[in-house]
Coordinates of C-alpha atoms and ligand atoms in Angstrom, one line a residue:
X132 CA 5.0 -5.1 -20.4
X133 CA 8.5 -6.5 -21.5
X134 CA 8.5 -6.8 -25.2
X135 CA 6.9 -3.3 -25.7
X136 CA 7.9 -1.7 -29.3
X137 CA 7.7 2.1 -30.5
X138 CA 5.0 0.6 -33.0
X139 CA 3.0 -1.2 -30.1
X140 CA 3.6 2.1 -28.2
X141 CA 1.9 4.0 -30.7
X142 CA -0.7 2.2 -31.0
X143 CA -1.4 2.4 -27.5
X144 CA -0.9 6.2 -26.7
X145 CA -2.6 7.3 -30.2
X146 CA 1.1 9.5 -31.2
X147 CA 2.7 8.6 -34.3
X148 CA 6.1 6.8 -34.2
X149 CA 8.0 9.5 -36.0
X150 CA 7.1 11.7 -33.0
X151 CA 7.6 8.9 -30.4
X152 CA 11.1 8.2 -32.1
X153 CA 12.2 12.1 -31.9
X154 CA 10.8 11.9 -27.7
X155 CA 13.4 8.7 -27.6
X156 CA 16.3 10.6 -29.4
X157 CA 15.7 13.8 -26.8
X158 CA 16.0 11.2 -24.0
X159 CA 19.3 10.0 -25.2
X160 CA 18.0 6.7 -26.3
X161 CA 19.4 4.9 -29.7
X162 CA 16.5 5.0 -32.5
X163 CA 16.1 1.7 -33.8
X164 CA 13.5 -0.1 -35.9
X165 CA 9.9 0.6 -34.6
X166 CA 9.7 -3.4 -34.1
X167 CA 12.8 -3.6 -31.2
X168 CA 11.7 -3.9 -28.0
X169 CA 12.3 -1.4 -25.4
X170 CA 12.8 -1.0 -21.5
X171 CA 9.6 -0.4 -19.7
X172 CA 11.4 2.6 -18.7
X173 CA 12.0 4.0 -21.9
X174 CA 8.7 3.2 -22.6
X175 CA 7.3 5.0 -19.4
X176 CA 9.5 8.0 -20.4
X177 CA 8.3 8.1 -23.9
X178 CA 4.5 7.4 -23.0
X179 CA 4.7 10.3 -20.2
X180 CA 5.9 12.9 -22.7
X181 CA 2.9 12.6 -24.8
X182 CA 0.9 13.2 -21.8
X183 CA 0.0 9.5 -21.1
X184 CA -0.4 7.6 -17.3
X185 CA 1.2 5.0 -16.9
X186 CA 0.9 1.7 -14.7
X187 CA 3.3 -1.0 -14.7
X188 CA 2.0 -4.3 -14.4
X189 CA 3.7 -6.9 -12.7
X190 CA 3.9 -10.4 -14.0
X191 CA 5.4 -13.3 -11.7
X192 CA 4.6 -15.5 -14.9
X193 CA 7.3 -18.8 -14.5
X194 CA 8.2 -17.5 -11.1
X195 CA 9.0 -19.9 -8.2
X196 CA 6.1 -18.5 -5.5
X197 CA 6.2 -18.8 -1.5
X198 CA 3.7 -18.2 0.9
X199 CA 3.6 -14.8 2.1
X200 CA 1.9 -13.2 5.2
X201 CA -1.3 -11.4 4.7
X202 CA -1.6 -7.8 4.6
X203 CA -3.9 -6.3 6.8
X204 CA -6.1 -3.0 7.3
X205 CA -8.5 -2.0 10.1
X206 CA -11.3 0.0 9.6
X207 CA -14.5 0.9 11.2
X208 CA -16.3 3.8 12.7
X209 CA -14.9 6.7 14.5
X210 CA -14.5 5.4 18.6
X211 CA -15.4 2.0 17.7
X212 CA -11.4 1.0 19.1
X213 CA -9.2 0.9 15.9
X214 CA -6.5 2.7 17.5
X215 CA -6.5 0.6 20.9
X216 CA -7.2 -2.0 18.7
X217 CA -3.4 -1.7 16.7
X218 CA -1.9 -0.9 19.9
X219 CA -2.8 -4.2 21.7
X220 CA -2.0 -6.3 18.3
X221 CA 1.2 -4.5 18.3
X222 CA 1.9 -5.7 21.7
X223 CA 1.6 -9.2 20.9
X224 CA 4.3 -9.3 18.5
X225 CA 7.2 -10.8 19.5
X226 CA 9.6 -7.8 18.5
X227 CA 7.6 -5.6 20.4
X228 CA 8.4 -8.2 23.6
X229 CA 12.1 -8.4 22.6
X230 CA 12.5 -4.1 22.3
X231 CA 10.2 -4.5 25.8
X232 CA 7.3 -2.9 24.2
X233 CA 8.7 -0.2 22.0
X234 CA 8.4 -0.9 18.7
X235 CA 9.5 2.4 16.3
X236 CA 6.3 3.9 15.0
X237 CA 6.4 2.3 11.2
X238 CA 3.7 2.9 9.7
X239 CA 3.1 -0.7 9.9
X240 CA 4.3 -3.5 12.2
X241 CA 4.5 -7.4 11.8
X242 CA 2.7 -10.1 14.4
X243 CA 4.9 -13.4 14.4
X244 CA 2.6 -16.2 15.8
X245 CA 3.9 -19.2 17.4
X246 CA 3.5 -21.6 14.8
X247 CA 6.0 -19.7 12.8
X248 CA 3.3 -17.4 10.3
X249 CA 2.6 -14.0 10.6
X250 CA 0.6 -10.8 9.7
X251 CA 1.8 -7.3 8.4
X252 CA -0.7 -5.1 10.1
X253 CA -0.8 -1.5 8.4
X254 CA -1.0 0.9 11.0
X255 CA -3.3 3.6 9.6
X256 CA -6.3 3.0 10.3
X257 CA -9.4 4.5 8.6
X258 CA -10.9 4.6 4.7
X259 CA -9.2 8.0 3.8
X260 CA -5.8 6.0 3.9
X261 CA -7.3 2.8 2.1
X262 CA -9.5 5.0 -0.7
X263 CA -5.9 7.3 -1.0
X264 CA -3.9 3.8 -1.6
X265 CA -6.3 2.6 -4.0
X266 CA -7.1 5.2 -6.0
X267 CA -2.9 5.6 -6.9
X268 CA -3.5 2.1 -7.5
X269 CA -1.8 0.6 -4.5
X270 CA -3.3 -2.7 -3.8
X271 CA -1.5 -3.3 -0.6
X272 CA -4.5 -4.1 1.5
X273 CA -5.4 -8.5 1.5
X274 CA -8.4 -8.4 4.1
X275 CA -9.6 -6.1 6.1
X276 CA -10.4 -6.1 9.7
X277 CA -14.1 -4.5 10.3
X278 CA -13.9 -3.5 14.1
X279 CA -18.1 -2.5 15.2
X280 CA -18.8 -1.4 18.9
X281 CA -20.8 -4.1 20.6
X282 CA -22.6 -1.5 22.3
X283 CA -23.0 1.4 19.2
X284 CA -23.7 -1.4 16.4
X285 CA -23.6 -0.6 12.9
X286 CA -22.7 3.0 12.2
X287 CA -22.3 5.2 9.0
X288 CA -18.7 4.6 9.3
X289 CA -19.2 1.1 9.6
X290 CA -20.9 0.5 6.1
X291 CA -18.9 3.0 4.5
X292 CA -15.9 0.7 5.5
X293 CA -17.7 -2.4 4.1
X294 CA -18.4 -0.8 0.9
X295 CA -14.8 0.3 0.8
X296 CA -13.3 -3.2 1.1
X297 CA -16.4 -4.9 -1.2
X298 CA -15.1 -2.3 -4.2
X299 CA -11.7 -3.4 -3.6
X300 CA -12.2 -7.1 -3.5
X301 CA -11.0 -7.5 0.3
X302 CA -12.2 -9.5 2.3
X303 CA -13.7 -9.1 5.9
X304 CA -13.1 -10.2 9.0
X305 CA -15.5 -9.1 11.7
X306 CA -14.0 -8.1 15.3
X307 CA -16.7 -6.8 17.7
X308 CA -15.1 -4.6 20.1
X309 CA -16.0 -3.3 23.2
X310 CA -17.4 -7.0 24.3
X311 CA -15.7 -5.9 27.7
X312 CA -18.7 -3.5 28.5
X313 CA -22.2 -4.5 30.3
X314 CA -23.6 -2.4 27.9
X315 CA -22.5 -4.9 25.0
X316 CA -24.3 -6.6 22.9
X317 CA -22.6 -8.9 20.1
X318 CA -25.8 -10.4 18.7
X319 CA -27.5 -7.3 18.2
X320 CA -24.3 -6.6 15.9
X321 CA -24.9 -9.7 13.9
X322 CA -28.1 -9.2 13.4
X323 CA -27.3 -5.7 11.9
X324 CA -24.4 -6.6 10.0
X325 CA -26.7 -9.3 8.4
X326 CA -29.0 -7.7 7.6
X327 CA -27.0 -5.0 5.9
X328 CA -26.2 -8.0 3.6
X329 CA -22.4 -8.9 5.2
X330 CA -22.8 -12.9 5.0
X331 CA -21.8 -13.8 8.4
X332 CA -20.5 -17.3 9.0
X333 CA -22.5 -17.9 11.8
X334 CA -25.5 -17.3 9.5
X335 CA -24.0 -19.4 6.9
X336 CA -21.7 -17.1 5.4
X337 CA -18.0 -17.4 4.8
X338 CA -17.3 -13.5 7.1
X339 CA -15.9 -14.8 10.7
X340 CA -16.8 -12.9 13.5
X341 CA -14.5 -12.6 16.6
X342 CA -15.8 -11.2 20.1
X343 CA -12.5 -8.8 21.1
X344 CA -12.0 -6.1 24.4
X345 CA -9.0 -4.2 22.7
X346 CA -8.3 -2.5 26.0
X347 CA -9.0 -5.8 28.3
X348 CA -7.2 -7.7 25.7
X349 CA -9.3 -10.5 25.3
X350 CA -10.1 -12.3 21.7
X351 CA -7.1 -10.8 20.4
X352 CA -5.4 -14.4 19.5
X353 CA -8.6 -15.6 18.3
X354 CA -9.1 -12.5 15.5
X355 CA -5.2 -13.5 14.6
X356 CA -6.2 -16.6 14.1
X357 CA -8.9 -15.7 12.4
X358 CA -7.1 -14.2 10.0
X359 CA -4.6 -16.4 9.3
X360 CA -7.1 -18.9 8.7
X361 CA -8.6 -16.5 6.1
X362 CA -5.4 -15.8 4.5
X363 CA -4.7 -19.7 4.3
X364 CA -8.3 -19.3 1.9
X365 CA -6.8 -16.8 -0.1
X366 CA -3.3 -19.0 -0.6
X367 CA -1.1 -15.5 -1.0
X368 CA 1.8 -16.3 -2.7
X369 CA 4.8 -14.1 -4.0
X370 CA 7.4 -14.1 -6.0
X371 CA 10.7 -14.2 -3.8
X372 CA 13.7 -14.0 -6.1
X373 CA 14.3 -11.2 -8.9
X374 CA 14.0 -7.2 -8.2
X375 CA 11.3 -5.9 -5.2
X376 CA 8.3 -4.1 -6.4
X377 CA 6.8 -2.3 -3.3
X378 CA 4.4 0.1 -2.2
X379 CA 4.8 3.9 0.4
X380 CA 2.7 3.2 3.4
X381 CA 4.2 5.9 5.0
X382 CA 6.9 8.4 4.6
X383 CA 8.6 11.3 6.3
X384 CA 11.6 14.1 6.5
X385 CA 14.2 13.0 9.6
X386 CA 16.2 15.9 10.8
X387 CA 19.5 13.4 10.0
X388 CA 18.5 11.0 8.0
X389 CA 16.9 12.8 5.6
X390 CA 13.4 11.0 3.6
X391 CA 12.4 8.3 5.3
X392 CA 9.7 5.7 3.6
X393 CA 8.2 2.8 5.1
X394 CA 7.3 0.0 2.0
X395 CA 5.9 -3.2 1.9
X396 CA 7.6 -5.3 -0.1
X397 CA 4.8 -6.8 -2.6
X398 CA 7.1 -9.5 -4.5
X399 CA 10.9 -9.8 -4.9
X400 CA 13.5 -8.6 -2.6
X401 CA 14.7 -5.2 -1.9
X402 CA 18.4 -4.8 -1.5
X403 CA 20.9 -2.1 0.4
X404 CA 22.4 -0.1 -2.6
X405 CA 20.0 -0.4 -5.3
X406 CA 18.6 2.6 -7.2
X407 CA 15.3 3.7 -6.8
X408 CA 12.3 5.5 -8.0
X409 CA 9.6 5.5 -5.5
X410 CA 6.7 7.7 -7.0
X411 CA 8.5 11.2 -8.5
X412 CA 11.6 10.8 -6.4
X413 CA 14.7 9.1 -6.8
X414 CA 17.6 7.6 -4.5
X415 CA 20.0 4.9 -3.4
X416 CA 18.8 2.8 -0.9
X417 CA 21.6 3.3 2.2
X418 CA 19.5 1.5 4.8
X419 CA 17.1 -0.7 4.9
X420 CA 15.3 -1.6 8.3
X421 CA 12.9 -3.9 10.5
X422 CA 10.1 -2.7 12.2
X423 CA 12.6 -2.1 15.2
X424 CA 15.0 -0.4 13.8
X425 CA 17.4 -2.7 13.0
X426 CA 19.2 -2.4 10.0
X427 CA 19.1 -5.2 7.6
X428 CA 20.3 -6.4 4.4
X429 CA 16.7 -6.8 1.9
X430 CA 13.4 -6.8 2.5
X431 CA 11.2 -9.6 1.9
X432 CA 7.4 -9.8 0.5
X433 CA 4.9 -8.8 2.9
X434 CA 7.3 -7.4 5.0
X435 CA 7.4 -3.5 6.0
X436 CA 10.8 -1.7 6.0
X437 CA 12.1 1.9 6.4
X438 CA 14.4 3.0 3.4
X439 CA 16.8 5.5 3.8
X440 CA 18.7 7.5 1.1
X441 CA 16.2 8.7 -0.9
X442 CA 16.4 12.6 -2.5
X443 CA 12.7 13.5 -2.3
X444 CA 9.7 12.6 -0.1
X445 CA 6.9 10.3 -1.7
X446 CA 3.3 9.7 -0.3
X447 CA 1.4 6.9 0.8
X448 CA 0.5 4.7 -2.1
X449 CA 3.6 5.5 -4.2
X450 CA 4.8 2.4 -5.8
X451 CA 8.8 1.4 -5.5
X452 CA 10.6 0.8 -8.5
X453 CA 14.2 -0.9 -9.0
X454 CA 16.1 0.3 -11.8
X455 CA 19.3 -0.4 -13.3
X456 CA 21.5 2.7 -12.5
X457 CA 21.3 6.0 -11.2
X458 CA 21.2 8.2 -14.3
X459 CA 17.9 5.9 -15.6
X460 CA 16.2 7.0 -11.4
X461 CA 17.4 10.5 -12.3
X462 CA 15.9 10.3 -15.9
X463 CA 12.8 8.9 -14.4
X464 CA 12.0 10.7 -11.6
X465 CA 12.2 14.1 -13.9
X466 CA 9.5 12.5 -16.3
X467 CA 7.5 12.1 -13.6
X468 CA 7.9 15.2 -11.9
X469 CA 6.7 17.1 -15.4
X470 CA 3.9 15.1 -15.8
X471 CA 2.2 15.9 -11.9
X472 CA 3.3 19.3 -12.9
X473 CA 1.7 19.2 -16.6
X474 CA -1.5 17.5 -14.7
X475 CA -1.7 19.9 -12.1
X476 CA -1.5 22.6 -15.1
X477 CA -3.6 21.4 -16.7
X478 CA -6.3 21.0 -13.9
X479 CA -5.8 24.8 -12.5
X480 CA -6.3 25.3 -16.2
X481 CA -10.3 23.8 -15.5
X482 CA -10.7 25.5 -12.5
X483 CA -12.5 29.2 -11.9
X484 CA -12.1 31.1 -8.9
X485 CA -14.2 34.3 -7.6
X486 CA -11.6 37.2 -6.3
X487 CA -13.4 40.2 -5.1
X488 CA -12.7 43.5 -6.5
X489 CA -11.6 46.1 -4.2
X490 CA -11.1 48.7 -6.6
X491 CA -15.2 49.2 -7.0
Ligands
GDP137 P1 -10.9 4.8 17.0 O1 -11.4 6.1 16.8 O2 -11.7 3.7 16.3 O3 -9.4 4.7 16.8 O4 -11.1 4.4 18.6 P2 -10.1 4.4 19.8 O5 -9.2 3.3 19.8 O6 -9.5 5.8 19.9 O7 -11.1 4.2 21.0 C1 -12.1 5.1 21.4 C2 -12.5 5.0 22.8 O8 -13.0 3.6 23.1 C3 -11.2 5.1 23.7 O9 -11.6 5.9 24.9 C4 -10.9 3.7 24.1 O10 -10.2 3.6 25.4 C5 -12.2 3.0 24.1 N1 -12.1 1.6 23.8 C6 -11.5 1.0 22.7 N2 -11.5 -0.3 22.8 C7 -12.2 -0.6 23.9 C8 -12.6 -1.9 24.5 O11 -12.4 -2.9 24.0 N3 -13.4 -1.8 25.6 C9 -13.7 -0.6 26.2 N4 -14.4 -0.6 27.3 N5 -13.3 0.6 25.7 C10 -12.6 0.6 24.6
MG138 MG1 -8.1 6.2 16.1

């Protein structure tokens, strides 16, 4: 996107440049030559005023790349153990040892295996949360844990959740629950899960399959490990260096502290005391903490972490943006705001609604 001109901005958005040039002037930018490049934020600004979305695309081009942890979402039908599921994964992380078992509710929480890797768990289960994320273009989501009942099988919940992740290019990793029960039965679940065309890797397919008891807390090493092994396939990388781009996973109003958001970091680093625009709202990160609580100095790809100090609350899926000063998260976060407000015009100007007449 770096690079962009007025002219190239034109073409793109279908305004003329004499129109796109007054928008720049009225947002206190200097006019030059239709061929100079601009800021992607002047050219968000301009492209919003003409009524355009926008999506910033992110280019770690040239970038020195690290490993990073996988980030993971669990899904399944309603019962099936997703909840108890998250609860006993959350357990096994080490800082839920270390804070003896009470990790702050985060949104999200981190497992840190023994041989030094880990896995960012987002802590929402369910497809409403995934289908919300993607659809505002959020791709936070790099495989998806399908938890099935071993003694319900495949439910309606349970392909919806495969046809969820196969849309969004994430892969699966089966975790039969429930294996605890007499009434279980694991092969009946392969079978099913076959045959609704899910290529298993027992049947020669490259899905794994764990057998798990969330609540008698068996198989749970062997579905992280599972995992892993399936994020080691996918060879996630990010860019560590240079300004954080991040995405909401949660977010909330603290009596004292004001907006709280939980990110994951997708590439670069997130620092105390940068400006912000996360969504439509705007702020100066004060804090920055760990899945704990404890405050800390950046935030690192893959990893989830409460920011404090911004002016407005986002939602879930919002993207985080670092920008150079405050009057540019001011500038930005207004263009924003008028173009949800010109959409959601716009939309109530679509819609028809049936009031009854008393006066009859
Ligand atoms: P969710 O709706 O998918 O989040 O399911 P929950 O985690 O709320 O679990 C639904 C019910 O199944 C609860 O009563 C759990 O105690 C029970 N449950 C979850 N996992 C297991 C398991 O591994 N074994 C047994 N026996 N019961 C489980
Ligand atoms: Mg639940």
């Amino acid at each position: 996107f770096e690079g962009m001109t007025i002219l190239e901005l034109a073409k793109r958005t279908g305004a003329s440049i004499g129109s796109l040039q007054e928008i720049m002037k009225n947002v206190g930018e200097k006019v030059d030559s239709e061929f100079d490049p601009i800021s992607v934020d002047v050219a968000e600004l301009v492209a919003m005023e003409v009524g355009v979305n926008v999506r910033r695309l992110h280019s770690d081009e040239g970038a020195v790349l690290q490993p990073r942890a996988p980030v993971v979402t669990v899904m399944g039908h309603v019962d099936h153990g997703k909840t108890s599921l998250l609860d006993a994964l959350r357990q096994t992380s080490v800082a839920a040892k270390e804070a003896g078992g009470i990790t702050q509710h985060l949104g999200a929480f981190v497992v840190d295996m023994p041989s030094g890797a880990s896995i960012t768990f987002l802590d929402t289960p369910g497809h409403a949360a995934f289908s919300a994320m993607r659809a505002r273009g959020a791709a936070v989501t790099d495989i998806v844990v399908l938890v099935v009942a071993a003694d319900d099988g495949v439910m309606p919940q349970t392909l919806e959740a495969i046809s969820h992740a196969k849309a969004a290019s994430v892969p699966i990793v089966v975790a039969i629950n429930k294996c605890d029960k007499p009434s279980a039965d694991p092969q009946r679940v392969r079978i099913q899960l076959g045959s609704e065309g899910l290529p298993l890797e027992d049947l020669g397919g490259d899905v794994q399959v764990v057998e798990v008891s969330a609540t008698s807390k068996i198989g749970l090493d062997k579905l992280e490990e599972a995992l892993l092994l399936q994020a080691e396939m996918m060879d996630l990388k990010a860019r560590i260096d240079g300004p954080a781009q991040a995405y909401v996973v949660e977010a909330r109003l603290d009596r004292g502290r004001g907006p709280l958001a939980t990110a994951i970091v997708k590439s670069g680093t997130l620092l105390c005391g940068q400006h912000i625009v996360v969504g439509a709202a705007w702020g100066r990160i004060r804090t920055i903490r760990d899945m704990v609580g404890r405050a800390t100095e950046s935030g690192r790809p893959a990893m989830p972490v409460e920011i404090e100090g911004l002016k407005g609350l986002p939602m879930a899926g919002d993207d985080v943006t670092v920008v150079g000063s405050e009057e540019r998260a001011r500038m930005l976060s207004a263009g924003r705001k008028k173009k949800l407000e010109k959409d959601r015009l716009h939309k109530a100007s679509e819609m028809t609604i049936d009031i009854p007449d008393a006066s009859e």
